[in-house]
Amino acid sequence: MQDRLDDLLAGQAHVEGGPDVDPQLWLAAAQGREHADRDELAAACVQAGAGVDVPETEGRDVVAERRADVRQRVDDGLRGLAADVTACVNVYTGAEDDVVLGVGDAGAAGWTVMGLLAATGATLSLLPLVGYLVGAGVTNPDLTSHAGGDLADGLDDLAVVMSDADLSEWVKKDLLTLAILVDYARRASTGREAAAVETYLAGVVQRLDPEISKKLPERVLSGGGRMEPTSSLTPMERVVYYMSGLSAQVAAKRYGEPTGTVVAAHGGPAVTIPPSSRDPMALGTGVPLLGLSGTRVNRPLGAASDVIRYSDSLKKRDEDTSSGVVGVLRTTHADGGRSWVVVVPGTTDWGLGGSNPQDLLTNLQAVAGAPNDMESAVVTAMRQAGIGPDEPVGLYGHSQGAIVATNIAANPAIAERYNVTNLLTAGGPTAGADLPENVNALHLENGADAVPALDGAPTPRTPTRTVVTVDTTGSNLEGYPHASTVYADAVEGMSGDPAVDAWTEQLRSLTGAGEEGATTSEIVFDITRKTTGVPARPDDSDLADALRALKEQEAEAWRDGRPWRD
């Protein structure tokens, strides 16, 4: 396995044991390995028995009969499979409580392409089900009707992959590689996990992009509300844009169609904005100013570690997991001027399209550069808080929040309205965003944290974009390398580099750290996605398209003075 990973890092194919290696050999290797753990054995055992091919000597009719029988048994057996996977989740969680990767801390392969297999805390526990389904040739299975909670979320994620022939074929071919890579990322013991994941995903999207591109329209809607040529997207953005569309369909089947996003300030009124697909960034929607004084923050945020810890405390104070949370810090300086820091924590919900928009659906949409409810909500919170067009603003995000914050900082429509001068990200894949030169960005990445690599490309280094890479393997820091607390501890007291020192000084000017007479207050916003609550019918999208076409024909007839009949 280590040989395969070394080859992956070197960008070379493994000649002797590629993805099509005999499952029985893999099983034997896993059983013979001195420290093989039970989830790898489980995945190996299921893959070894998942294939449904029969010898050619039995004839085509027998083959077809056997395959039809398997497909029939799949649906009948899903309830039992779901129960088995639930048991696997419980065993895995109990065995790994002292290691890492619970649902809330999960990021190691938490999302994007790999996340569709590992979005629950179970990591490899869902791979047996994947092996069974792809081996049986099942597509678009109804999985969540047999489960609930975190398991249902994970099965929704799996349904996205299984709903597309090209994606399910990728999983079928790469099941072994995925099993090894996810486990490797979960262990986080070498400091090279991010490089391995980045190399693998870069190769995957190159393989998938030609076919996926054919399924996308010539122009797609960007997060800023502009129609962009699909060809202008990177291969990763095209593939993930397509996957985010599939994810939205899966979400609609479970929760219904989105109807809006509620942005509610603590101690103030709530405002409802349209779904991001209708009004990206919600810039076309009127938003009232709150006029809230906020809650006093007694400790100024004078360094990157302070901002990360504030974000972590913001997330921990938010006990309602049915909604997301955003913090806006306002500093009033002695001369009466104001400056701001907007804080966006990471993923809270590993499902698709539920009430909490800090979920896997937003992860996919944000990586793709597509409209998403979190970016709309953050901008709405900025507008409600009363940030002026010339007042300097800093943005911070961890994990999903890193992509959301970076996308906002990179958006030309935001640059026209706000003076974003400072950006801090920790543990997020931000390579796809093209930041303007007036934004001074500091990106923190951990070599053992796979999440920053999930966009399959290195984060750009420019005069105004500084990337600090830490390696916490072998350190005494507690927690998985993706955890925000690990990042905060790793960069505590960071100084000595001119670019980092300049960034820190700019942050202090925003937060008033060390400035006599400066005061800082916070306004906290709860973010809730609203849906119809009625699962969409499979033909709902087609019906909507047909109705829109009829309305357009009616409008055209009215403009031309022609009669229109129902």
PDB file of N, CA and C in Angstrom, residues 123-198:
ATOM      1  N   THR A 123     -16.080   6.888   7.471  1.00  0.00           N
ATOM      2  CA  THR A 123     -15.010   6.774   6.491  1.00  0.00           C
ATOM      3  C   THR A 123     -15.159   5.487   5.683  1.00  0.00           C
ATOM      4  N   LEU A 124     -14.385   4.470   5.958  1.00  0.00           N
ATOM      5  CA  LEU A 124     -14.419   3.261   5.135  1.00  0.00           C
ATOM      6  C   LEU A 124     -15.640   2.399   5.394  1.00  0.00           C
ATOM      7  N   SER A 125     -16.419   2.683   6.415  1.00  0.00           N
ATOM      8  CA  SER A 125     -17.546   1.819   6.730  1.00  0.00           C
ATOM      9  C   SER A 125     -18.588   1.792   5.626  1.00  0.00           C
ATOM     10  N   LEU A 126     -18.676   2.851   4.816  1.00  0.00           N
ATOM     11  CA  LEU A 126     -19.633   2.846   3.711  1.00  0.00           C
ATOM     12  C   LEU A 126     -19.089   2.156   2.471  1.00  0.00           C
ATOM     13  N   LEU A 127     -17.786   1.919   2.406  1.00  0.00           N
ATOM     14  CA  LEU A 127     -17.221   1.309   1.214  1.00  0.00           C
ATOM     15  C   LEU A 127     -17.750  -0.097   0.940  1.00  0.00           C
ATOM     16  N   PRO A 128     -18.069  -0.911   1.975  1.00  0.00           N
ATOM     17  CA  PRO A 128     -18.702  -2.194   1.655  1.00  0.00           C
ATOM     18  C   PRO A 128     -19.980  -2.030   0.851  1.00  0.00           C
ATOM     19  N   LEU A 129     -20.797  -1.041   1.223  1.00  0.00           N
ATOM     20  CA  LEU A 129     -22.030  -0.795   0.477  1.00  0.00           C
ATOM     21  C   LEU A 129     -21.723  -0.311  -0.931  1.00  0.00           C
ATOM     22  N   VAL A 130     -20.703   0.535  -1.063  1.00  0.00           N
ATOM     23  CA  VAL A 130     -20.292   0.983  -2.397  1.00  0.00           C
ATOM     24  C   VAL A 130     -19.888  -0.219  -3.245  1.00  0.00           C
ATOM     25  N   GLY A 131     -19.053  -1.083  -2.675  1.00  0.00           N
ATOM     26  CA  GLY A 131     -18.596  -2.250  -3.417  1.00  0.00           C
ATOM     27  C   GLY A 131     -19.747  -3.140  -3.862  1.00  0.00           C
ATOM     28  N   TYR A 132     -20.716  -3.308  -2.994  1.00  0.00           N
ATOM     29  CA  TYR A 132     -21.866  -4.136  -3.343  1.00  0.00           C
ATOM     30  C   TYR A 132     -22.662  -3.537  -4.501  1.00  0.00           C
ATOM     31  N   LEU A 133     -22.920  -2.229  -4.418  1.00  0.00           N
ATOM     32  CA  LEU A 133     -23.746  -1.580  -5.430  1.00  0.00           C
ATOM     33  C   LEU A 133     -23.057  -1.499  -6.782  1.00  0.00           C
ATOM     34  N   VAL A 134     -21.787  -1.090  -6.797  1.00  0.00           N
ATOM     35  CA  VAL A 134     -21.116  -0.972  -8.082  1.00  0.00           C
ATOM     36  C   VAL A 134     -20.862  -2.351  -8.668  1.00  0.00           C
ATOM     37  N   GLY A 135     -20.620  -3.318  -7.823  1.00  0.00           N
ATOM     38  CA  GLY A 135     -20.420  -4.668  -8.340  1.00  0.00           C
ATOM     39  C   GLY A 135     -21.679  -5.221  -8.962  1.00  0.00           C
ATOM     40  N   ALA A 136     -22.828  -4.819  -8.402  1.00  0.00           N
ATOM     41  CA  ALA A 136     -24.098  -5.299  -8.926  1.00  0.00           C
ATOM     42  C   ALA A 136     -24.606  -4.466 -10.090  1.00  0.00           C
ATOM     43  N   GLY A 137     -23.898  -3.404 -10.423  1.00  0.00           N
ATOM     44  CA  GLY A 137     -24.306  -2.566 -11.542  1.00  0.00           C
ATOM     45  C   GLY A 137     -25.530  -1.723 -11.252  1.00  0.00           C
ATOM     46  N   VAL A 138     -25.749  -1.399  -9.978  1.00  0.00           N
ATOM     47  CA  VAL A 138     -26.924  -0.622  -9.599  1.00  0.00           C
ATOM     48  C   VAL A 138     -26.651   0.860  -9.782  1.00  0.00           C
ATOM     49  N   THR A 139     -27.573   1.592 -10.384  1.00  0.00           N
ATOM     50  CA  THR A 139     -27.455   3.036 -10.505  1.00  0.00           C
ATOM     51  C   THR A 139     -28.690   3.689  -9.900  1.00  0.00           C
ATOM     52  N   ASN A 140     -28.505   4.897  -9.363  1.00  0.00           N
ATOM     53  CA  ASN A 140     -29.580   5.695  -8.789  1.00  0.00           C
ATOM     54  C   ASN A 140     -30.428   4.920  -7.788  1.00  0.00           C
ATOM     55  N   PRO A 141     -29.811   4.279  -6.783  1.00  0.00           N
ATOM     56  CA  PRO A 141     -30.585   3.505  -5.827  1.00  0.00           C
ATOM     57  C   PRO A 141     -31.306   4.396  -4.828  1.00  0.00           C
ATOM     58  N   ASP A 142     -32.438   3.926  -4.309  1.00  0.00           N
ATOM     59  CA  ASP A 142     -33.156   4.646  -3.262  1.00  0.00           C
ATOM     60  C   ASP A 142     -32.634   4.145  -1.925  1.00  0.00           C
ATOM     61  N   LEU A 143     -31.691   4.880  -1.353  1.00  0.00           N
ATOM     62  CA  LEU A 143     -31.014   4.411  -0.160  1.00  0.00           C
ATOM     63  C   LEU A 143     -31.589   4.988   1.121  1.00  0.00           C
ATOM     64  N   THR A 144     -31.923   6.272   1.128  1.00  0.00           N
ATOM     65  CA  THR A 144     -32.244   6.933   2.385  1.00  0.00           C
ATOM     66  C   THR A 144     -33.604   6.533   2.934  1.00  0.00           C
ATOM     67  N   SER A 145     -34.411   5.823   2.164  1.00  0.00           N
ATOM     68  CA  SER A 145     -35.689   5.375   2.687  1.00  0.00           C
ATOM     69  C   SER A 145     -35.505   4.302   3.745  1.00  0.00           C
ATOM     70  N   HIS A 146     -34.291   3.792   3.866  1.00  0.00           N
ATOM     71  CA  HIS A 146     -34.019   2.724   4.826  1.00  0.00           C
ATOM     72  C   HIS A 146     -33.153   3.202   5.983  1.00  0.00           C
ATOM     73  N   ALA A 147     -32.949   4.498   6.127  1.00  0.00           N
ATOM     74  CA  ALA A 147     -32.024   4.970   7.151  1.00  0.00           C
ATOM     75  C   ALA A 147     -32.406   6.373   7.587  1.00  0.00           C
ATOM     76  N   GLY A 148     -31.733   6.862   8.602  1.00  0.00           N
ATOM     77  CA  GLY A 148     -31.955   8.213   9.082  1.00  0.00           C
ATOM     78  C   GLY A 148     -30.676   8.783   9.661  1.00  0.00           C
ATOM     79  N   GLY A 149     -30.718  10.074  10.030  1.00  0.00           N
ATOM     80  CA  GLY A 149     -29.582  10.691  10.687  1.00  0.00           C
ATOM     81  C   GLY A 149     -28.341  10.751   9.833  1.00  0.00           C
ATOM     82  N   ASP A 150     -27.180  10.570  10.492  1.00  0.00           N
ATOM     83  CA  ASP A 150     -25.913  10.666   9.785  1.00  0.00           C
ATOM     84  C   ASP A 150     -25.789   9.617   8.692  1.00  0.00           C
ATOM     85  N   LEU A 151     -26.338   8.430   8.931  1.00  0.00           N
ATOM     86  CA  LEU A 151     -26.272   7.381   7.917  1.00  0.00           C
ATOM     87  C   LEU A 151     -27.039   7.798   6.670  1.00  0.00           C
ATOM     88  N   ALA A 152     -28.232   8.382   6.855  1.00  0.00           N
ATOM     89  CA  ALA A 152     -29.000   8.842   5.704  1.00  0.00           C
ATOM     90  C   ALA A 152     -28.235   9.902   4.934  1.00  0.00           C
ATOM     91  N   ASP A 153     -27.541  10.789   5.651  1.00  0.00           N
ATOM     92  CA  ASP A 153     -26.732  11.807   4.986  1.00  0.00           C
ATOM     93  C   ASP A 153     -25.654  11.149   4.131  1.00  0.00           C
ATOM     94  N   GLY A 154     -24.975  10.161   4.706  1.00  0.00           N
ATOM     95  CA  GLY A 154     -23.934   9.473   3.949  1.00  0.00           C
ATOM     96  C   GLY A 154     -24.481   8.746   2.745  1.00  0.00           C
ATOM     97  N   LEU A 155     -25.667   8.157   2.881  1.00  0.00           N
ATOM     98  CA  LEU A 155     -26.268   7.445   1.761  1.00  0.00           C
ATOM     99  C   LEU A 155     -26.746   8.412   0.677  1.00  0.00           C
ATOM    100  N   ASP A 156     -27.187   9.603   1.087  1.00  0.00           N
ATOM    101  CA  ASP A 156     -27.503  10.641   0.092  1.00  0.00           C
ATOM    102  C   ASP A 156     -26.259  10.965  -0.726  1.00  0.00           C
ATOM    103  N   ASP A 157     -25.136  11.130  -0.034  1.00  0.00           N
ATOM    104  CA  ASP A 157     -23.889  11.436  -0.725  1.00  0.00           C
ATOM    105  C   ASP A 157     -23.537  10.329  -1.712  1.00  0.00           C
ATOM    106  N   LEU A 158     -23.727   9.095  -1.289  1.00  0.00           N
ATOM    107  CA  LEU A 158     -23.446   7.952  -2.151  1.00  0.00           C
ATOM    108  C   LEU A 158     -24.390   7.924  -3.356  1.00  0.00           C
ATOM    109  N   ALA A 159     -25.650   8.302  -3.138  1.00  0.00           N
ATOM    110  CA  ALA A 159     -26.625   8.296  -4.226  1.00  0.00           C
ATOM    111  C   ALA A 159     -26.227   9.251  -5.338  1.00  0.00           C
ATOM    112  N   VAL A 160     -25.527  10.338  -4.991  1.00  0.00           N
ATOM    113  CA  VAL A 160     -25.073  11.278  -6.016  1.00  0.00           C
ATOM    114  C   VAL A 160     -24.137  10.571  -6.985  1.00  0.00           C
ATOM    115  N   VAL A 161     -23.175   9.843  -6.446  1.00  0.00           N
ATOM    116  CA  VAL A 161     -22.226   9.117  -7.295  1.00  0.00           C
ATOM    117  C   VAL A 161     -22.938   8.063  -8.126  1.00  0.00           C
ATOM    118  N   MET A 162     -23.861   7.339  -7.502  1.00  0.00           N
ATOM    119  CA  MET A 162     -24.509   6.232  -8.185  1.00  0.00           C
ATOM    120  C   MET A 162     -25.538   6.681  -9.214  1.00  0.00           C
ATOM    121  N   SER A 163     -25.892   7.966  -9.211  1.00  0.00           N
ATOM    122  CA  SER A 163     -26.909   8.448 -10.148  1.00  0.00           C
ATOM    123  C   SER A 163     -26.344   8.784 -11.520  1.00  0.00           C
ATOM    124  N   ASP A 164     -25.026   8.725 -11.668  1.00  0.00           N
ATOM    125  CA  ASP A 164     -24.402   9.072 -12.945  1.00  0.00           C
ATOM    126  C   ASP A 164     -23.484   7.939 -13.393  1.00  0.00           C
ATOM    127  N   ALA A 165     -23.598   7.549 -14.651  1.00  0.00           N
ATOM    128  CA  ALA A 165     -22.833   6.407 -15.149  1.00  0.00           C
ATOM    129  C   ALA A 165     -21.330   6.653 -15.089  1.00  0.00           C
ATOM    130  N   ASP A 166     -20.891   7.853 -15.466  1.00  0.00           N
ATOM    131  CA  ASP A 166     -19.454   8.132 -15.470  1.00  0.00           C
ATOM    132  C   ASP A 166     -18.879   8.159 -14.062  1.00  0.00           C
ATOM    133  N   LEU A 167     -19.630   8.740 -13.125  1.00  0.00           N
ATOM    134  CA  LEU A 167     -19.147   8.813 -11.750  1.00  0.00           C
ATOM    135  C   LEU A 167     -19.119   7.426 -11.108  1.00  0.00           C
ATOM    136  N   SER A 168     -20.179   6.638 -11.336  1.00  0.00           N
ATOM    137  CA  SER A 168     -20.195   5.305 -10.736  1.00  0.00           C
ATOM    138  C   SER A 168     -19.124   4.415 -11.349  1.00  0.00           C
ATOM    139  N   GLU A 169     -18.815   4.613 -12.626  1.00  0.00           N
ATOM    140  CA  GLU A 169     -17.749   3.847 -13.257  1.00  0.00           C
ATOM    141  C   GLU A 169     -16.400   4.211 -12.647  1.00  0.00           C
ATOM    142  N   TRP A 170     -16.227   5.514 -12.350  1.00  0.00           N
ATOM    143  CA  TRP A 170     -14.998   5.931 -11.667  1.00  0.00           C
ATOM    144  C   TRP A 170     -14.853   5.212 -10.330  1.00  0.00           C
ATOM    145  N   VAL A 171     -15.939   5.191  -9.543  1.00  0.00           N
ATOM    146  CA  VAL A 171     -15.889   4.535  -8.236  1.00  0.00           C
ATOM    147  C   VAL A 171     -15.577   3.051  -8.406  1.00  0.00           C
ATOM    148  N   LYS A 172     -16.197   2.431  -9.396  1.00  0.00           N
ATOM    149  CA  LYS A 172     -15.982   1.000  -9.611  1.00  0.00           C
ATOM    150  C   LYS A 172     -14.518   0.712  -9.902  1.00  0.00           C
ATOM    151  N   LYS A 173     -13.905   1.537 -10.756  1.00  0.00           N
ATOM    152  CA  LYS A 173     -12.510   1.304 -11.126  1.00  0.00           C
ATOM    153  C   LYS A 173     -11.548   1.646 -10.002  1.00  0.00           C
ATOM    154  N   ASP A 174     -11.918   2.662  -9.203  1.00  0.00           N
ATOM    155  CA  ASP A 174     -10.976   3.182  -8.210  1.00  0.00           C
ATOM    156  C   ASP A 174     -11.331   2.789  -6.783  1.00  0.00           C
ATOM    157  N   LEU A 175     -12.183   1.789  -6.600  1.00  0.00           N
ATOM    158  CA  LEU A 175     -12.626   1.454  -5.257  1.00  0.00           C
ATOM    159  C   LEU A 175     -11.449   1.129  -4.339  1.00  0.00           C
ATOM    160  N   LEU A 176     -10.517   0.336  -4.840  1.00  0.00           N
ATOM    161  CA  LEU A 176      -9.358  -0.026  -4.025  1.00  0.00           C
ATOM    162  C   LEU A 176      -8.513   1.200  -3.710  1.00  0.00           C
ATOM    163  N   THR A 177      -8.242   2.009  -4.728  1.00  0.00           N
ATOM    164  CA  THR A 177      -7.436   3.209  -4.513  1.00  0.00           C
ATOM    165  C   THR A 177      -8.103   4.137  -3.510  1.00  0.00           C
ATOM    166  N   LEU A 178      -9.424   4.310  -3.631  1.00  0.00           N
ATOM    167  CA  LEU A 178     -10.144   5.170  -2.707  1.00  0.00           C
ATOM    168  C   LEU A 178     -10.067   4.639  -1.280  1.00  0.00           C
ATOM    169  N   ALA A 179     -10.241   3.328  -1.139  1.00  0.00           N
ATOM    170  CA  ALA A 179     -10.183   2.738   0.193  1.00  0.00           C
ATOM    171  C   ALA A 179      -8.838   3.004   0.849  1.00  0.00           C
ATOM    172  N   ILE A 180      -7.767   2.804   0.090  1.00  0.00           N
ATOM    173  CA  ILE A 180      -6.429   3.006   0.640  1.00  0.00           C
ATOM    174  C   ILE A 180      -6.183   4.483   0.913  1.00  0.00           C
ATOM    175  N   LEU A 181      -6.580   5.340  -0.025  1.00  0.00           N
ATOM    176  CA  LEU A 181      -6.286   6.762   0.102  1.00  0.00           C
ATOM    177  C   LEU A 181      -7.070   7.391   1.245  1.00  0.00           C
ATOM    178  N   VAL A 182      -8.350   7.030   1.384  1.00  0.00           N
ATOM    179  CA  VAL A 182      -9.154   7.568   2.481  1.00  0.00           C
ATOM    180  C   VAL A 182      -8.565   7.127   3.820  1.00  0.00           C
ATOM    181  N   ASP A 183      -8.179   5.862   3.906  1.00  0.00           N
ATOM    182  CA  ASP A 183      -7.595   5.368   5.148  1.00  0.00           C
ATOM    183  C   ASP A 183      -6.265   6.067   5.431  1.00  0.00           C
ATOM    184  N   TYR A 184      -5.477   6.275   4.399  1.00  0.00           N
ATOM    185  CA  TYR A 184      -4.194   6.964   4.531  1.00  0.00           C
ATOM    186  C   TYR A 184      -4.408   8.390   5.039  1.00  0.00           C
ATOM    187  N   ALA A 185      -5.390   9.086   4.455  1.00  0.00           N
ATOM    188  CA  ALA A 185      -5.683  10.456   4.888  1.00  0.00           C
ATOM    189  C   ALA A 185      -6.208  10.467   6.315  1.00  0.00           C
ATOM    190  N   ARG A 186      -7.011   9.478   6.672  1.00  0.00           N
ATOM    191  CA  ARG A 186      -7.572   9.418   8.018  1.00  0.00           C
ATOM    192  C   ARG A 186      -6.483   9.254   9.062  1.00  0.00           C
ATOM    193  N   ARG A 187      -5.472   8.456   8.746  1.00  0.00           N
ATOM    194  CA  ARG A 187      -4.407   8.200   9.728  1.00  0.00           C
ATOM    195  C   ARG A 187      -3.509   9.419   9.924  1.00  0.00           C
ATOM    196  N   ALA A 188      -3.303  10.203   8.865  1.00  0.00           N
ATOM    197  CA  ALA A 188      -2.548  11.459   8.963  1.00  0.00           C
ATOM    198  C   ALA A 188      -1.248  11.291   9.730  1.00  0.00           C
ATOM    199  N   SER A 189      -0.403  10.398   9.265  1.00  0.00           N
ATOM    200  CA  SER A 189       0.802  10.061  10.026  1.00  0.00           C
ATOM    201  C   SER A 189       2.100  10.390   9.299  1.00  0.00           C
ATOM    202  N   THR A 190       2.038  10.885   8.058  1.00  0.00           N
ATOM    203  CA  THR A 190       3.266  11.094   7.294  1.00  0.00           C
ATOM    204  C   THR A 190       3.548  12.551   6.958  1.00  0.00           C
ATOM    205  N   GLY A 191       2.538  13.407   6.991  1.00  0.00           N
ATOM    206  CA  GLY A 191       2.713  14.783   6.557  1.00  0.00           C
ATOM    207  C   GLY A 191       2.650  14.955   5.058  1.00  0.00           C
ATOM    208  N   ARG A 192       2.397  13.858   4.317  1.00  0.00           N
ATOM    209  CA  ARG A 192       2.315  13.929   2.849  1.00  0.00           C
ATOM    210  C   ARG A 192       0.907  13.653   2.350  1.00  0.00           C
ATOM    211  N   GLU A 193      -0.063  13.592   3.264  1.00  0.00           N
ATOM    212  CA  GLU A 193      -1.424  13.237   2.895  1.00  0.00           C
ATOM    213  C   GLU A 193      -2.015  14.227   1.898  1.00  0.00           C
ATOM    214  N   ALA A 194      -1.791  15.520   2.131  1.00  0.00           N
ATOM    215  CA  ALA A 194      -2.356  16.534   1.230  1.00  0.00           C
ATOM    216  C   ALA A 194      -1.803  16.375  -0.178  1.00  0.00           C
ATOM    217  N   ALA A 195      -0.504  16.110  -0.297  1.00  0.00           N
ATOM    218  CA  ALA A 195       0.104  15.950  -1.619  1.00  0.00           C
ATOM    219  C   ALA A 195      -0.454  14.723  -2.334  1.00  0.00           C
ATOM    220  N   ALA A 196      -0.673  13.642  -1.600  1.00  0.00           N
ATOM    221  CA  ALA A 196      -1.218  12.425  -2.210  1.00  0.00           C
ATOM    222  C   ALA A 196      -2.630  12.663  -2.731  1.00  0.00           C
ATOM    223  N   VAL A 197      -3.470  13.299  -1.913  1.00  0.00           N
ATOM    224  CA  VAL A 197      -4.851  13.558  -2.305  1.00  0.00           C
ATOM    225  C   VAL A 197      -4.893  14.519  -3.492  1.00  0.00           C
ATOM    226  N   GLU A 198      -4.076  15.566  -3.449  1.00  0.00           N
ATOM    227  CA  GLU A 198      -4.060  16.540  -4.539  1.00  0.00           C
ATOM    228  C   GLU A 198      -3.676  15.878  -5.856  1.00  0.00           C
TER     229      GLU A 198
END
